[in-house]
Amino acid sequence: MRFPALGPYGWNDRWEALLAEHPGCRPARVVRHDGVGLLLATPDGVVASLFSRRLDPAPTVGDWLATKGDDPAAVLPRTSLLRRRSSGSDTEQVLAANIDVVLLVCGADRPLKPGRIHRGTAVAHDAGARPVVVLTKAAVAGDAESMAMQVEEWSPGLEVLVTSALEGVGLDAVRALVRDHTVTMLGESGAGKSSLVNALIGEGTAATAAVREGDAKGRHTTTTRELHVVPTGGVLIDSPGIRSVGVWTDPDAVDATFADVDGLALECRFTNCGHDTEPGCAVVAAVTAGTLDPERLGTWRVLQREAEASTSRPPQREQRRRDE
Ligand SMILES: Nc1nc2c(ncn2[C@@H]2O[C@H](COP(=O)(O)OP(=O)(O)OP(=O)(O)O)[C@@H](O)[C@H]2O)c(=O)[nH]1
Ligand SMILES: [Mg+2]
Ligand SMILES: [Zn+2]
């Protein structure tokens, strides 16, 4: 393989073959994107690129580029694109490209919110990425083990890792998950995303700051998405905290998140059943029988509506704004 220096960034035969379609070009991976320009991992090291050309699609963190001289010439076809509904403006916001795993990072020092987990799962499924819940600060706060059981109840089958970055708990499991993959994180400010980066890569890689006393709210310490190489293999993208994960997905991604509801719906008398007042509805029957959590059905409804609204809208260009 050419360009061994990019191996740690995930360069492989797939990308090599795609680059071959751009004669005379060299590869680079987008490490950071901060409005003004790109930080690129190239065969010669990490360089800043203040490019002027408009690329379509606009490059985002995690993208592989074909570069000519110092200039990005093309974005290589993505394996996945992580996106969400931007808070405030009702548009699609692109979060990262070529993602294999999405860590839904939740602090054990604050209450878990089922809607947040379901939304994060749907956003990951939409990108074709594997969602994994990471409970942080387990050694110092809350009761992480019962929180993990709570997640299992809300989302049967969803993987959960219990960690404590500063105390060195559960980190080998995170390392094993990141190895050979591109992994990004979704979570509230102060959840401990950057602390996890530092635990895996080395103290001082990413800035962290103490959460507020009382409600454990974070201070939005991380302001850009940045890709880091993990010494034990794989890359990890640190991200700013997000208050809400709006879904901007295909309704199929929501169905994949709620496989139980989707499976029940197959048994409804009507194929277009709204699971509301229709006779012979297997979903409502499951709620009545106590085998389906009504709150889970409620979240499913909300996400279905959001997903349907996003597919009925024409695609829009990525908005460049901060996460809040
Ligand atoms: N004791 C302990 N403290 C932790 C752990 N993880 C995070 N913290 C603390 O929680 C606070 C917030 O952590 P950060 O890593 O900055 O959180 P973040 O998710 O990156 O926050 P934003 O960048 O604002 O989105 C810091 O004071 C950390 O030291 C942990 O595993 N153990
Ligand atoms: Mg941070
Ligand atoms: Zn029904």
XYZ file of C-alpha atoms and ligand atoms in Angstrom:
358
model
C 0.000 0.000 0.000
C 1.231 3.483 -0.807
C 1.088 6.291 1.783
C 1.802 4.186 4.901
C 1.961 7.407 6.931
C -1.816 7.601 6.571
C -2.396 4.044 7.841
C -3.116 5.231 11.387
C -5.736 7.589 9.928
C -7.578 4.647 8.357
C -6.113 4.691 4.842
C -6.827 1.335 3.166
C -7.327 -0.408 -0.182
C -10.804 1.032 -0.641
C -9.508 4.592 -0.545
C -6.459 3.642 -2.607
C -8.775 2.391 -5.387
C -10.930 5.513 -5.245
C -7.888 7.790 -5.350
C -6.682 5.993 -8.485
C -9.563 7.684 -10.311
C -7.836 11.031 -9.726
C -4.540 10.784 -11.591
C -1.722 12.885 -10.170
C -3.536 13.407 -6.867
C -2.454 12.521 -3.358
C -4.691 11.628 -0.394
C -5.505 13.624 2.716
C -7.978 13.172 5.555
C -9.849 16.129 7.047
C -8.770 16.343 10.687
C -10.553 19.598 11.508
C -12.775 22.091 9.781
C -13.056 25.530 11.266
C -14.839 27.842 8.882
C -11.636 29.447 7.571
C -9.956 26.313 6.371
C -9.150 22.686 6.839
C -6.557 20.872 8.848
C -5.463 17.911 6.745
C -3.532 14.737 7.525
C -1.334 14.219 4.452
C 1.452 11.765 3.608
C 3.870 14.504 4.755
C 2.163 15.239 8.069
C -0.654 17.463 9.255
C -0.965 20.725 7.312
C -3.396 23.655 7.231
C -5.150 24.216 3.935
C -6.774 27.543 3.123
C -8.422 26.389 -0.023
C -10.493 28.643 -2.212
C -12.104 26.115 -4.516
C -15.657 25.148 -3.839
C -15.963 21.413 -3.500
C -19.226 19.553 -3.861
C -19.997 18.060 -1.409
C -18.351 20.469 1.039
C -15.658 18.555 2.947
C -16.321 17.725 6.565
C -14.323 16.091 9.358
C -13.470 12.491 8.485
C -13.614 13.005 4.730
C -10.887 11.623 2.496
C -9.775 14.074 -0.186
C -7.801 13.832 -3.384
C -5.400 16.768 -3.358
C -3.454 18.319 -6.192
C -0.451 20.243 -4.960
C -1.756 22.027 -1.879
C -5.356 22.165 -3.031
C -8.185 19.709 -2.364
C -9.463 18.582 -5.765
C -12.232 16.136 -4.825
C -13.998 14.490 -1.911
C -13.717 10.706 -2.237
C -17.109 8.904 -2.086
C -18.146 8.522 1.553
C -18.985 5.283 3.304
C -21.267 7.169 5.682
C -22.402 10.636 6.619
C -23.516 11.564 10.106
C -26.060 14.377 10.157
C -28.672 15.850 12.439
C -31.358 18.475 12.448
C -29.674 21.706 13.426
C -31.069 23.322 16.569
C -32.604 26.696 15.820
C -32.671 26.711 12.044
C -34.581 23.786 10.649
C -31.899 22.443 8.348
C -29.604 19.502 7.968
C -26.282 19.839 9.734
C -23.482 17.552 8.640
C -21.466 16.258 11.604
C -18.818 13.914 10.194
C -18.086 11.567 7.305
C -16.912 7.960 7.036
C -17.997 7.074 10.570
C -18.171 3.439 11.713
C -19.228 3.869 15.329
C -21.080 6.634 17.191
C -20.511 6.822 20.938
C -23.546 8.246 22.721
C -21.682 9.724 25.684
C -23.739 10.225 28.862
C -22.446 11.418 32.215
C -23.420 9.284 35.205
C -23.482 12.579 37.146
C -26.820 13.583 35.605
C -30.129 11.888 34.834
C -30.299 9.746 31.696
C -32.806 10.851 29.099
C -34.427 8.132 26.988
C -35.276 10.574 24.163
C -31.608 11.484 23.853
C -30.568 7.838 23.556
C -33.281 7.067 20.994
C -32.425 10.130 18.927
C -28.706 9.414 19.016
C -29.397 5.838 17.971
C -31.543 6.972 15.047
C -28.900 9.461 13.891
C -26.249 6.701 13.999
C -28.468 4.220 12.133
C -29.159 6.870 9.500
C -25.420 7.064 8.834
C -25.096 3.279 8.754
C -22.919 3.523 11.870
C -23.094 1.384 15.000
C -24.406 3.214 18.082
C -22.848 2.430 21.465
C -23.805 4.131 24.728
C -20.839 5.174 26.883
C -21.632 6.013 30.489
C -18.851 8.159 31.922
C -17.670 9.173 35.406
C -18.894 5.801 36.734
C -16.358 5.743 39.577
C -17.324 9.137 40.945
C -21.026 9.677 40.327
C -24.421 8.058 40.159
C -25.073 4.360 39.875
C -23.763 3.534 36.424
C -24.653 -0.150 36.597
C -28.350 0.508 37.142
C -28.186 3.257 34.501
C -26.811 0.664 32.077
C -29.746 -1.610 32.920
C -32.104 1.296 32.355
C -30.675 1.777 28.842
C -31.099 -1.938 28.155
C -34.754 -1.601 29.164
C -35.338 1.425 26.922
C -33.396 0.093 23.951
C -33.113 -3.688 24.024
C -29.889 -4.859 22.411
C -28.139 -1.491 22.388
C -24.529 -1.875 23.569
C -23.553 -0.004 26.743
C -20.047 0.591 28.092
C -19.476 1.766 31.647
C -16.367 3.931 31.937
C -14.553 6.368 34.146
C -11.887 8.133 32.154
C -9.898 9.770 34.956
C -10.082 6.645 37.116
C -9.141 4.290 34.268
C -12.329 2.227 34.329
C -13.606 0.449 31.203
C -11.050 2.008 28.872
C -9.857 -1.253 27.313
C -13.386 -1.871 26.047
C -13.409 1.581 24.444
C -9.969 0.955 22.912
C -11.180 -2.342 21.461
C -14.202 -0.591 19.978
C -12.143 2.183 18.386
C -9.456 -0.093 16.912
C -9.580 -0.144 13.083
C -12.551 2.217 13.113
C -13.480 5.857 12.800
C -15.465 6.751 15.880
C -17.234 9.944 16.820
C -19.061 11.075 19.927
C -22.431 12.675 20.584
C -23.215 14.036 24.002
C -24.090 16.999 26.149
C -21.492 19.520 27.178
C -19.678 18.269 30.276
C -20.533 14.608 29.606
C -16.829 13.792 29.462
C -16.103 13.416 25.744
C -12.771 15.234 25.772
C -11.768 13.449 28.974
C -12.265 10.158 27.125
C -10.053 11.431 24.286
C -7.346 12.336 26.782
C -7.590 8.977 28.532
C -7.087 7.142 25.231
C -4.527 9.425 23.620
C -2.751 11.293 26.381
C -3.403 14.077 28.816
C -3.478 17.480 27.127
C -4.731 16.244 23.731
C -8.070 17.973 24.248
C -9.070 20.770 26.617
C -11.529 19.892 29.391
C -13.264 22.013 32.010
C -15.167 21.388 35.221
C -18.944 21.227 35.089
C -21.164 23.660 36.995
C -21.868 22.852 40.641
C -25.449 21.804 41.285
C -26.727 20.716 37.882
C -23.500 19.323 36.353
C -23.974 21.420 33.198
C -20.888 21.776 31.026
C -19.293 24.948 29.717
C -18.986 24.162 26.024
C -15.252 23.733 26.258
C -14.812 21.963 22.925
C -15.836 24.215 20.022
C -14.777 22.319 16.881
C -14.868 18.720 15.778
C -11.388 17.256 15.618
C -10.103 13.847 14.620
C -7.412 12.208 16.771
C -5.343 9.097 16.102
C -5.554 6.599 18.978
C -2.171 4.902 19.663
C -3.826 1.478 20.075
C -5.523 1.831 16.674
C -8.420 3.722 15.152
C -9.399 7.366 15.169
C -11.648 9.229 17.571
C -13.412 12.496 16.743
C -13.969 14.864 19.663
C -17.049 17.024 19.241
C -18.679 20.038 20.885
C -21.474 19.258 23.318
C -24.926 19.362 21.815
C -28.044 20.219 23.746
C -30.455 18.315 21.554
C -30.081 15.735 18.842
C -32.696 16.564 16.251
C -33.075 13.771 13.764
C -32.649 14.432 10.095
C -32.951 10.920 8.832
C -34.707 8.525 6.641
C -37.821 7.079 8.350
C -36.149 3.673 7.852
C -33.410 4.727 10.298
C -36.102 5.365 12.900
C -37.630 1.945 12.233
C -34.198 0.335 12.689
C -33.927 2.085 16.057
C -37.324 0.806 17.113
C -37.108 -2.705 15.732
C -39.569 -3.916 18.397
C -42.260 -1.388 17.393
C -41.537 -2.073 13.737
C -41.894 -5.829 14.300
C -45.200 -5.387 16.142
C -46.512 -3.154 13.366
C -46.265 -6.099 10.972
C -49.028 -7.757 12.975
C -51.466 -4.832 12.788
C -54.633 -5.534 10.829
C -54.031 -2.584 8.507
C -50.717 -2.187 6.719
C -50.948 1.615 7.040
C -51.953 1.439 10.719
C -51.200 4.635 12.639
C -51.140 2.650 15.935
C -53.635 5.074 17.368
C -57.336 4.089 17.413
C -57.312 1.585 14.553
C -58.945 -1.793 15.295
C -56.615 -4.787 15.431
C -53.537 -2.701 16.261
C -50.780 -4.944 17.650
C -48.755 -1.982 18.894
C -51.511 -0.560 21.082
C -52.264 -4.115 22.244
C -48.637 -4.483 23.367
C -48.866 -1.239 25.362
C -52.087 -2.440 26.996
C -50.481 -5.794 27.779
C -47.520 -3.997 29.338
C -44.941 -5.473 26.947
C -44.234 -2.138 25.171
C -43.287 0.963 27.123
C -45.783 3.747 26.187
C -42.961 6.291 26.474
C -41.004 4.367 23.863
C -44.013 4.454 21.547
C -44.286 8.212 22.176
C -40.654 8.798 21.232
C -41.111 6.636 18.135
C -44.027 8.862 17.046
C -42.042 12.077 17.508
C -39.015 10.742 15.609
C -41.182 9.372 12.788
C -42.682 12.835 12.323
C -39.262 14.513 12.335
C -37.913 11.982 9.850
C -40.905 12.388 7.539
C -40.532 16.179 7.686
C -36.872 15.941 6.684
C -37.496 13.697 3.671
C -40.240 16.006 2.378
C -37.825 18.944 2.312
C -35.392 19.612 -0.499
C -31.769 18.922 0.420
C -29.923 21.975 1.680
C -26.299 22.814 1.825
C -24.461 22.295 5.038
C -24.757 25.226 7.398
C -21.564 26.347 8.951
C -22.367 27.283 12.480
C -21.483 26.299 15.981
C -23.377 23.460 17.513
C -25.511 25.580 19.757
N -13.685 12.057 38.016
C -13.999 12.094 36.712
N -14.289 13.269 36.141
C -14.583 13.276 34.836
C -14.600 12.100 34.054
N -14.962 12.422 32.788
C -15.118 13.764 32.793
N -14.890 14.270 34.006
C -14.953 15.698 34.390
O -16.122 16.282 33.830
C -15.855 17.604 33.384
C -16.280 17.750 31.927
O -15.497 16.898 31.139
P -15.121 17.206 29.615
O -14.330 16.057 29.131
O -14.555 18.562 29.452
O -16.580 17.183 28.948
P -16.960 17.350 27.394
O -18.030 16.352 27.123
O -15.766 17.304 26.539
O -17.626 18.819 27.377
P -17.729 19.888 26.158
O -16.401 19.992 25.494
O -18.156 21.149 26.839
O -18.798 19.363 25.255
C -14.359 17.840 33.637
O -14.205 18.513 34.862
C -13.804 16.442 33.735
O -12.645 16.380 34.536
C -14.290 10.862 34.708
O -14.307 9.783 34.131
N -13.991 10.916 36.030
Mg -15.035 18.613 25.175
Zn -51.009 -0.560 14.652
